[in-house]
Coordinates of C-alpha atoms and ligand atoms in Angstrom, one line a residue:
V885 CA 0.0 0.0 0.0
T886 CA 1.3 3.5 -0.8
P887 CA -0.1 6.3 1.2
S888 CA -1.2 7.9 -2.0
N889 CA -3.8 5.2 -2.5
A890 CA -5.4 6.4 0.8
S891 CA -5.1 10.1 -0.4
K892 CA -7.1 9.4 -3.5
L893 CA -9.9 7.8 -1.4
L894 CA -9.8 10.8 1.1
A895 CA -9.9 13.3 -1.7
R896 CA -13.1 11.8 -3.0
I897 CA -14.7 11.0 0.4
G898 CA -15.3 14.7 1.2
S899 CA -16.7 15.6 -2.2
G900 CA -20.2 14.5 -1.6
T901 CA -23.0 16.7 0.0
K902 CA -22.7 15.1 3.4
R903 CA -19.1 14.8 4.8
I904 CA -17.9 11.8 6.5
E905 CA -15.9 12.8 9.6
V906 CA -12.2 12.1 8.9
R907 CA -9.2 12.2 11.2
T908 CA -5.7 12.2 9.7
S909 CA -3.6 14.0 12.3
P910 CA -1.1 11.8 14.2
A911 CA -2.8 12.7 17.5
G912 CA -6.3 11.9 16.0
I913 CA -5.1 8.5 14.7
E914 CA -3.1 7.5 17.6
P915 CA -5.9 6.1 19.8
Y916 CA -6.9 3.9 17.0
L917 CA -3.6 2.2 16.4
H918 CA -3.9 -0.4 19.2
D919 CA -6.3 -2.7 21.0
E920 CA -5.8 -4.0 24.6
A921 CA -3.0 -6.3 23.5
V922 CA -1.3 -5.1 20.3
R923 CA 0.1 -1.8 19.2
S924 CA 0.9 -0.9 15.7
S925 CA 4.0 1.1 15.1
D926 CA 3.0 1.9 11.5
P927 CA 0.5 4.8 11.2
A928 CA -2.8 4.3 9.4
A929 CA -3.6 6.9 6.8
A930 CA -6.9 8.0 8.4
V931 CA -9.8 7.1 10.7
L932 CA -13.2 7.5 9.2
F933 CA -16.4 7.8 11.2
P934 CA -19.4 6.8 9.1
R935 CA -22.9 7.3 10.4
S936 CA -24.8 5.2 8.0
T937 CA -24.7 2.0 6.0
E938 CA -24.6 4.2 2.9
E939 CA -21.5 5.9 4.1
V940 CA -19.8 2.5 4.9
S941 CA -20.7 1.5 1.4
R942 CA -19.3 4.6 -0.2
I943 CA -16.0 4.1 1.8
L944 CA -15.7 0.6 0.7
K945 CA -16.4 1.3 -2.9
L946 CA -13.6 3.8 -2.9
A947 CA -11.3 1.4 -1.0
S948 CA -11.9 -1.2 -3.6
R949 CA -11.3 1.2 -6.4
F950 CA -8.0 2.5 -5.0
R951 CA -7.0 -0.7 -3.3
V952 CA -6.8 0.7 0.2
P953 CA -6.9 -1.9 3.1
V954 CA -9.6 -1.2 5.6
V955 CA -10.0 -2.4 9.2
P956 CA -13.4 -2.1 10.8
R957 CA -13.3 -1.3 14.5
G958 CA -15.6 -1.0 17.5
A959 CA -14.2 0.0 21.0
G960 CA -10.8 -1.5 20.4
S961 CA -11.2 -3.7 23.6
G962 CA -10.1 -6.8 21.8
V963 CA -7.0 -8.7 22.8
A964 CA -5.8 -10.4 19.6
G965 CA -5.0 -7.4 17.3
S966 CA -8.0 -8.0 15.1
A967 CA -8.9 -4.2 15.1
V968 CA -5.4 -2.9 14.7
P969 CA -4.5 -1.3 11.3
G970 CA -1.3 -1.5 9.2
K971 CA 0.5 1.3 7.5
G972 CA -1.5 3.4 5.1
W973 CA -4.7 1.6 6.0
I974 CA -8.2 3.2 6.7
V975 CA -9.6 2.5 10.1
L976 CA -13.4 2.4 9.8
S977 CA -14.6 3.3 13.2
L978 CA -18.2 2.3 13.7
E979 CA -18.5 4.1 17.0
R980 CA -21.0 6.7 15.6
M981 CA -23.3 3.9 14.4
N982 CA -24.3 3.2 17.9
R983 CA -28.1 3.2 17.9
I984 CA -30.4 0.5 19.4
L985 CA -33.0 0.6 16.5
A986 CA -35.6 -1.7 18.0
V987 CA -36.3 -3.9 20.9
D988 CA -39.3 -6.1 19.8
E989 CA -41.0 -7.9 22.4
R990 CA -43.2 -10.0 20.2
D991 CA -40.3 -11.4 18.1
A992 CA -38.1 -11.2 21.1
V993 CA -35.3 -9.6 19.1
A994 CA -33.3 -6.4 19.2
V995 CA -32.0 -4.7 16.1
V996 CA -28.8 -2.8 16.7
E997 CA -26.1 -0.9 15.0
P998 CA -22.5 -2.3 15.5
G999 CA -21.2 0.6 17.6
A1000 CA -23.8 0.1 20.4
I1001 CA -22.2 -0.8 23.7
T1002 CA -23.1 -4.4 24.7
G1003 CA -23.9 -3.4 28.3
E1004 CA -26.2 -0.6 27.1
I1005 CA -28.0 -3.2 24.9
R1006 CA -28.4 -5.4 27.9
K1007 CA -29.9 -2.5 29.9
A1008 CA -32.3 -1.4 27.1
V1009 CA -33.7 -4.9 26.7
E1010 CA -33.9 -5.6 30.4
A1011 CA -36.2 -2.6 30.7
K1012 CA -38.7 -4.6 28.6
G1013 CA -38.2 -7.8 30.6
L1014 CA -35.9 -9.4 28.0
F1015 CA -32.4 -10.6 28.2
Y1016 CA -29.3 -10.5 26.0
P1017 CA -27.2 -13.1 27.8
P1018 CA -23.5 -12.7 26.7
V1019 CA -21.3 -10.9 29.2
P1020 CA -17.8 -10.2 27.9
G1021 CA -15.3 -9.1 30.5
S1022 CA -15.4 -5.7 28.9
V1023 CA -19.2 -5.6 28.7
D1024 CA -19.5 -1.9 29.8
L1025 CA -17.2 -0.6 27.0
C1026 CA -17.1 -3.2 24.2
T1027 CA -19.3 -2.9 21.2
I1028 CA -21.7 -5.4 19.9
G1029 CA -20.2 -5.3 16.4
G1030 CA -16.8 -6.2 17.9
N1031 CA -18.5 -9.0 19.9
V1032 CA -20.1 -10.3 16.7
A1033 CA -16.8 -10.0 14.7
T1034 CA -14.9 -12.0 17.3
N1035 CA -17.7 -14.3 18.4
A1036 CA -16.9 -13.0 21.9
G1037 CA -17.5 -15.2 24.8
G1038 CA -17.5 -14.1 28.4
L1039 CA -18.8 -14.8 31.9
S1040 CA -22.3 -16.4 31.2
A1041 CA -21.4 -19.1 28.6
V1042 CA -21.8 -22.1 30.7
K1043 CA -25.6 -21.8 30.6
Y1044 CA -26.1 -19.4 27.8
G1045 CA -23.4 -19.9 25.3
V1046 CA -21.4 -17.1 23.5
T1047 CA -22.4 -14.4 21.1
R1048 CA -22.9 -16.7 18.0
P1049 CA -26.3 -18.2 18.9
Y1050 CA -27.8 -14.8 19.6
V1051 CA -27.0 -13.5 16.1
L1052 CA -30.1 -14.1 13.9
G1053 CA -29.3 -11.8 11.1
L1054 CA -27.0 -9.2 9.8
E1055 CA -26.8 -6.4 7.4
A1056 CA -23.2 -6.2 6.1
V1057 CA -21.3 -4.3 3.4
L1058 CA -19.0 -6.4 1.2
A1059 CA -15.6 -5.3 0.1
G1060 CA -16.9 -3.8 -3.1
G1061 CA -19.5 -1.7 -1.4
E1062 CA -22.6 -4.0 -2.0
V1063 CA -25.0 -4.2 0.9
I1064 CA -26.3 -7.6 1.9
Q1065 CA -29.0 -8.7 4.4
T1066 CA -28.5 -12.2 6.0
G1067 CA -31.0 -14.2 8.0
G1068 CA -33.7 -12.2 9.9
R1069 CA -36.1 -11.9 12.8
Y1070 CA -36.6 -15.7 12.9
L1071 CA -35.2 -18.4 15.0
K1072 CA -34.7 -21.0 12.5
H1073 CA -33.8 -21.4 8.8
S1074 CA -32.6 -24.0 6.5
T1075 CA -32.1 -21.8 3.5
G1076 CA -28.7 -22.4 2.0
Y1077 CA -25.3 -21.7 3.4
D1078 CA -25.4 -19.8 6.7
L1079 CA -23.7 -16.5 5.7
T1080 CA -24.8 -14.9 9.0
Q1081 CA -22.8 -17.4 11.0
L1082 CA -20.0 -17.3 8.5
I1083 CA -19.5 -13.5 9.2
V1084 CA -19.8 -14.0 12.9
G1085 CA -16.3 -14.5 14.1
S1086 CA -14.6 -13.4 10.9
E1087 CA -12.9 -10.6 12.6
G1088 CA -13.5 -8.0 9.9
T1089 CA -12.0 -10.1 7.1
L1090 CA -15.2 -10.8 5.2
A1091 CA -17.5 -7.9 5.4
V1092 CA -18.3 -4.8 7.6
I1093 CA -21.3 -5.4 9.8
T1094 CA -23.7 -2.5 9.8
K1095 CA -26.8 -3.9 11.5
I1096 CA -27.4 -6.9 13.7
V1097 CA -30.6 -8.8 14.7
L1098 CA -30.1 -10.2 18.2
R1099 CA -32.0 -13.1 19.7
L1100 CA -33.4 -12.2 23.2
L1101 CA -34.5 -14.5 26.0
P1102 CA -37.0 -13.9 28.9
L1103 CA -35.2 -12.1 31.6
P1104 CA -34.2 -14.3 34.6
T1105 CA -35.0 -11.7 37.3
E1106 CA -33.5 -13.5 40.3
R1107 CA -29.8 -14.1 40.8
M1108 CA -27.3 -15.0 43.5
T1109 CA -23.6 -15.0 43.5
L1110 CA -21.3 -17.3 45.4
L1111 CA -17.6 -17.2 46.1
A1112 CA -16.1 -20.5 47.1
P1113 CA -12.4 -20.7 48.2
F1114 CA -10.5 -23.9 47.4
P1115 CA -7.2 -25.2 48.9
S1116 CA -6.1 -26.1 45.3
L1117 CA -6.8 -25.6 41.8
E1118 CA -7.4 -29.3 41.4
D1119 CA -10.2 -29.2 44.0
L1120 CA -11.7 -26.2 42.3
T1121 CA -11.9 -27.8 38.9
G1122 CA -13.2 -31.0 40.5
A1123 CA -16.0 -28.9 41.9
V1124 CA -16.9 -27.5 38.5
L1125 CA -17.2 -31.0 37.1
A1126 CA -19.2 -32.1 40.2
I1127 CA -21.7 -29.2 39.9
L1128 CA -22.4 -29.8 36.2
A1129 CA -22.5 -33.6 36.8
E1130 CA -25.3 -33.0 39.2
R1131 CA -27.1 -31.1 36.4
I1132 CA -27.0 -27.6 38.0
V1133 CA -26.2 -25.2 35.1
P1134 CA -25.1 -21.9 36.5
P1135 CA -24.4 -19.1 33.9
T1136 CA -21.1 -18.4 35.6
L1137 CA -18.4 -20.7 36.8
E1138 CA -15.2 -18.6 37.0
L1139 CA -11.7 -19.5 38.2
V1140 CA -10.2 -16.7 40.4
P1141 CA -6.7 -17.9 41.5
R1142 CA -4.7 -16.3 44.2
G1143 CA -2.1 -14.9 41.8
A1144 CA -4.9 -13.0 40.1
V1145 CA -6.5 -11.7 43.3
R1146 CA -3.1 -10.5 44.5
S1147 CA -2.5 -8.5 41.4
V1148 CA -6.0 -6.9 41.5
L1149 CA -5.7 -6.0 45.3
A1150 CA -2.1 -4.6 44.7
R1151 CA -3.6 -2.0 42.3
N1152 CA -6.9 -1.5 44.0
P1153 CA -6.2 -1.6 47.8
D1154 CA -9.9 -0.4 48.4
I1155 CA -11.4 -3.6 47.1
S1156 CA -12.2 -6.1 49.8
F1157 CA -11.9 -9.8 48.8
P1158 CA -13.0 -12.3 51.4
F1159 CA -10.5 -15.1 50.7
P1160 CA -7.2 -13.4 49.7
E1161 CA -5.1 -16.4 50.9
S1162 CA -7.0 -19.3 49.4
E1163 CA -5.2 -20.9 46.5
A1164 CA -8.1 -20.4 44.1
S1165 CA -11.7 -19.2 44.4
L1166 CA -14.7 -20.2 42.3
L1167 CA -17.0 -17.5 41.3
I1168 CA -20.6 -18.9 40.8
E1169 CA -23.6 -17.2 39.7
V1170 CA -27.0 -18.8 39.7
D1171 CA -30.1 -17.3 38.0
G1172 CA -33.6 -18.0 37.5
A1173 CA -37.2 -16.8 36.9
D1174 CA -38.1 -16.9 40.6
L1175 CA -36.4 -16.9 44.0
P1176 CA -37.2 -20.4 45.1
S1177 CA -35.7 -22.0 42.1
V1178 CA -32.5 -20.0 42.6
E1179 CA -32.5 -20.8 46.3
R1180 CA -32.9 -24.4 45.5
D1181 CA -29.9 -24.3 43.2
V1182 CA -27.9 -22.6 45.9
A1183 CA -28.9 -25.1 48.5
R1184 CA -28.0 -28.0 46.2
L1185 CA -24.6 -26.4 45.6
A1186 CA -23.6 -26.3 49.2
P1187 CA -23.0 -30.0 49.8
I1188 CA -21.2 -30.4 46.4
L1189 CA -18.8 -27.5 47.3
E1190 CA -18.2 -29.0 50.8
R1191 CA -17.5 -32.5 49.4
C1192 CA -15.0 -30.9 46.9
G1193 CA -13.1 -28.9 49.5
S1194 CA -15.0 -25.6 50.1
P1195 CA -17.2 -25.9 53.2
D1196 CA -17.8 -22.1 53.7
P1197 CA -18.5 -20.3 50.5
L1198 CA -19.7 -16.7 50.7
V1199 CA -23.2 -16.1 49.4
A1200 CA -23.7 -12.6 48.0
F1201 CA -27.4 -11.5 48.0
S1202 CA -27.2 -7.8 47.7
P1203 CA -26.5 -6.1 44.3
S1204 CA -23.6 -4.1 45.9
Q1205 CA -22.0 -7.4 47.3
R1206 CA -22.4 -9.1 43.9
E1207 CA -21.1 -6.1 42.1
R1208 CA -17.9 -6.1 44.2
L1209 CA -17.2 -9.7 43.4
W1210 CA -17.8 -9.1 39.8
S1211 CA -15.7 -6.0 39.5
L1212 CA -12.8 -7.9 41.1
R1213 CA -13.2 -10.6 38.5
K1214 CA -13.5 -8.1 35.7
G1215 CA -10.3 -6.3 36.8
I1216 CA -8.1 -9.4 36.7
R1217 CA -6.7 -9.0 33.1
D1218 CA -5.9 -5.3 33.5
S1219 CA -4.0 -6.0 36.7
I1220 CA -2.0 -8.9 35.3
V1221 CA -0.9 -7.0 32.2
A1222 CA 0.1 -4.1 34.4
C1223 CA 2.9 -6.3 35.9
G1224 CA 5.1 -6.0 32.9
P1225 CA 5.8 -7.8 29.6
Y1226 CA 3.7 -10.9 29.0
V1227 CA 2.2 -13.2 26.4
E1228 CA -1.2 -14.4 26.7
A1229 CA -3.1 -17.5 25.6
D1230 CA -6.8 -18.2 25.3
S1231 CA -7.0 -21.9 25.2
V1232 CA -10.2 -23.9 25.4
V1233 CA -10.4 -27.7 26.1
P1234 CA -13.1 -30.0 27.0
R1235 CA -13.9 -28.9 30.5
S1236 CA -13.0 -32.3 31.9
Q1237 CA -9.4 -31.6 30.7
L1238 CA -9.2 -28.2 32.6
P1239 CA -6.8 -29.5 35.3
E1240 CA -4.6 -30.9 32.7
L1241 CA -4.6 -27.6 30.9
V1242 CA -3.7 -25.7 33.9
R1243 CA -0.8 -28.0 34.6
A1244 CA 0.3 -27.8 31.0
G1245 CA 0.5 -24.1 31.3
D1246 CA 2.5 -24.1 34.5
A1247 CA 4.8 -26.7 33.2
C1248 CA 5.4 -24.8 29.9
G1249 CA 6.0 -21.6 31.9
A1250 CA 8.4 -23.2 34.3
R1251 CA 10.4 -24.8 31.5
H1252 CA 11.1 -21.2 30.2
G1253 CA 11.6 -19.6 33.5
L1254 CA 8.4 -17.7 33.3
E1255 CA 5.8 -17.0 36.0
T1256 CA 2.4 -18.3 34.8
I1257 CA -1.0 -17.0 35.9
S1258 CA -4.1 -18.7 34.7
Y1259 CA -7.7 -17.6 35.2
G1260 CA -10.8 -17.7 33.3
H1261 CA -14.0 -19.5 32.4
A1262 CA -13.7 -22.8 34.3
G1263 CA -17.1 -24.0 33.3
D1264 CA -16.3 -23.5 29.7
G1265 CA -12.8 -25.1 29.8
N1266 CA -11.6 -21.7 28.6
L1267 CA -8.4 -20.4 30.3
H1268 CA -6.6 -17.1 30.0
T1269 CA -3.0 -18.0 30.7
Y1270 CA -0.3 -15.3 31.1
F1271 CA 3.3 -16.0 30.8
L1272 CA 5.1 -13.2 32.4
K1273 CA 8.6 -12.0 31.6
G1274 CA 9.5 -11.1 35.1
T1275 CA 13.2 -10.8 35.6
L1276 CA 14.1 -12.8 32.5
L1277 CA 16.6 -11.0 30.3
E1278 CA 15.3 -9.3 27.2
R1279 CA 17.0 -11.6 24.7
S1280 CA 15.9 -14.8 26.5
W1281 CA 12.4 -13.4 26.8
K1282 CA 12.1 -12.9 22.9
S1283 CA 12.6 -16.6 22.2
A1284 CA 11.0 -18.0 25.4
S1285 CA 7.7 -16.0 24.7
K1286 CA 7.4 -17.6 21.3
K1287 CA 8.4 -21.1 22.4
V1288 CA 6.1 -21.2 25.4
L1289 CA 3.1 -20.2 23.3
R1290 CA 3.8 -22.8 20.8
E1291 CA 4.4 -25.6 23.2
Y1292 CA 1.3 -24.6 25.2
Y1293 CA -0.9 -24.5 22.2
E1294 CA 0.4 -27.9 21.0
R1295 CA -0.5 -29.3 24.3
T1296 CA -3.9 -27.6 24.2
V1297 CA -4.7 -29.3 20.9
R1298 CA -3.5 -32.6 22.2
L1299 CA -5.9 -32.3 25.0
G1300 CA -8.7 -32.0 22.5
G1301 CA -8.9 -28.2 22.5
T1302 CA -8.2 -25.3 20.3
I1303 CA -6.1 -22.1 20.6
S1304 CA -8.7 -19.4 20.9
G1305 CA -11.8 -19.9 23.1
E1306 CA -13.2 -16.4 22.7
H1307 CA -10.7 -13.6 21.9
G1308 CA -10.1 -14.6 18.2
I1309 CA -7.0 -15.0 16.1
G1310 CA -6.2 -11.5 14.8
S1311 CA -2.5 -11.0 14.4
L1312 CA -1.4 -12.5 17.6
K1313 CA -2.4 -16.1 17.1
R1314 CA -2.2 -16.2 13.4
P1315 CA 1.2 -17.9 13.2
Y1316 CA -0.2 -20.7 15.4
L1317 CA -3.3 -21.4 13.5
P1318 CA -1.9 -24.4 11.7
I1319 CA -1.4 -26.1 15.1
A1320 CA -5.3 -25.9 15.5
L1321 CA -6.5 -26.3 11.9
S1322 CA -5.6 -28.8 9.2
G1323 CA -4.1 -27.6 5.9
G1324 CA -7.4 -28.5 4.2
E1325 CA -9.4 -26.4 6.5
I1326 CA -7.1 -23.4 6.1
Q1327 CA -7.3 -23.8 2.3
L1328 CA -11.1 -23.8 2.5
M1329 CA -11.0 -20.6 4.6
R1330 CA -8.7 -19.0 2.1
G1331 CA -11.2 -19.8 -0.7
I1332 CA -13.9 -18.2 1.4
K1333 CA -11.8 -15.1 2.0
K1334 CA -11.2 -14.9 -1.6
A1335 CA -14.8 -15.2 -2.6
F1336 CA -15.8 -12.3 -0.2
D1337 CA -12.8 -10.2 -0.7
P1338 CA -11.0 -10.9 -4.0
Y1339 CA -8.5 -7.9 -3.6
N1340 CA -7.7 -8.9 0.0
L1341 CA -8.6 -5.3 1.3
L1342 CA -10.6 -6.2 4.4
N1343 CA -8.3 -6.5 7.4
P1344 CA -5.6 -8.3 5.3
G1345 CA -3.0 -10.4 7.1
K1346 CA -5.3 -11.2 10.0
L1347 CA -6.7 -14.5 11.1
L1348 CA -5.3 -16.6 8.2
P1349 CA -1.6 -17.5 8.2
Ligands
LIG884 C1 -11.6 -12.0 30.5 C2 -11.3 -11.5 29.1 C3 -10.0 -11.0 28.9 O1 -12.3 -13.0 30.7 O2 -11.8 -12.5 28.2 O3 -11.2 -11.4 31.5
LIG885 ZN1 -12.4 -14.3 29.0

């Protein structure tokens, strides 16, 4: 890409009657050069802020004509580099397209623009007694478009699953500017290839999402949160399996280990955490349509937890108590990454293999002299594992950080898992994709990419190796 390609696009973008907001100054572009894990050292040519599908289409038509790479972007809260531009690219920020267009109680759907904040959508539908279940860790700042583009997971997937099953339809703009509508306000279809679900999780490489039809559920109005301390990680994961084996399905079963608690408390001394010294704690949330059913689940949980090594869990009833536990959980990643250089993995395995996965992470880290902290979605078998540089010398770190990830991903796949549970591949995991997928699968994916984006202009160099 030569910058002049982008200049030609920019020269034409302003010529219409309605100007699209454009930022080209270094200071204006800087916030758009990174996500929560990856920072680009190459400046993008410009950030564009379309307000309508028509404007997105106009931009993509010009991008295709002048061969300018484009990366669509929500809040930039991703952690795989999926929304980070390369040199001379256009960043298509969808933050001005943030309307909740409809919440339809009869069809139990919401129709939203991609820049709407996921937490705001949850609030808007709750006001009508409806429920959008997914809760990514960054729910209060991430956008629904980013969630759809990465098939974001989060803290309620044990019972409700991730973003994908809630996406019923899309409006999207193809690389050449053509607008397509996929799916609709219906719960089932058997009408050809499922383009909606192909675009979900495609990380901006196939199309730019401009409208989303979301499936809603009835709102579970009652919930209780428990925090159960365990003497070991093994005991904790044993409890997770025991709870699910007894056919209790809580939305949330989160692993909060001591290392993670320590780093949160070190940065936020005003947070009080009831079991700072226990090896690991399990955050459990139970929900339901009425109080008796929630209380029944909590009563059934008690003997299971006791049997598995946690006789005295804390039960949080009040919203403020619950909020405190959740905010500690949601603060874990920020506090770990504040400890210095790190590499992170987002492995997922069959949940019965979780203890093995935790051991594999510790073993891989130890072999390279790295401190390892794992936390995450125990009920989903989805672990976020951080290998920290600590006091390792810079030159050892460079090779150790690559080797440790490769070894850990290979062990993940041997355990029957895969290399991203919920964060996506982006640029960070791209080199490791062949560990998880066969050559045949990658070839098919390349063919799909080519069919959607023949000039390789939509987020090129992401996802596929
Ligand atoms: C979390 C995000 C990082 O679970 O996925 O904290
Ligand atoms: Zn997570």
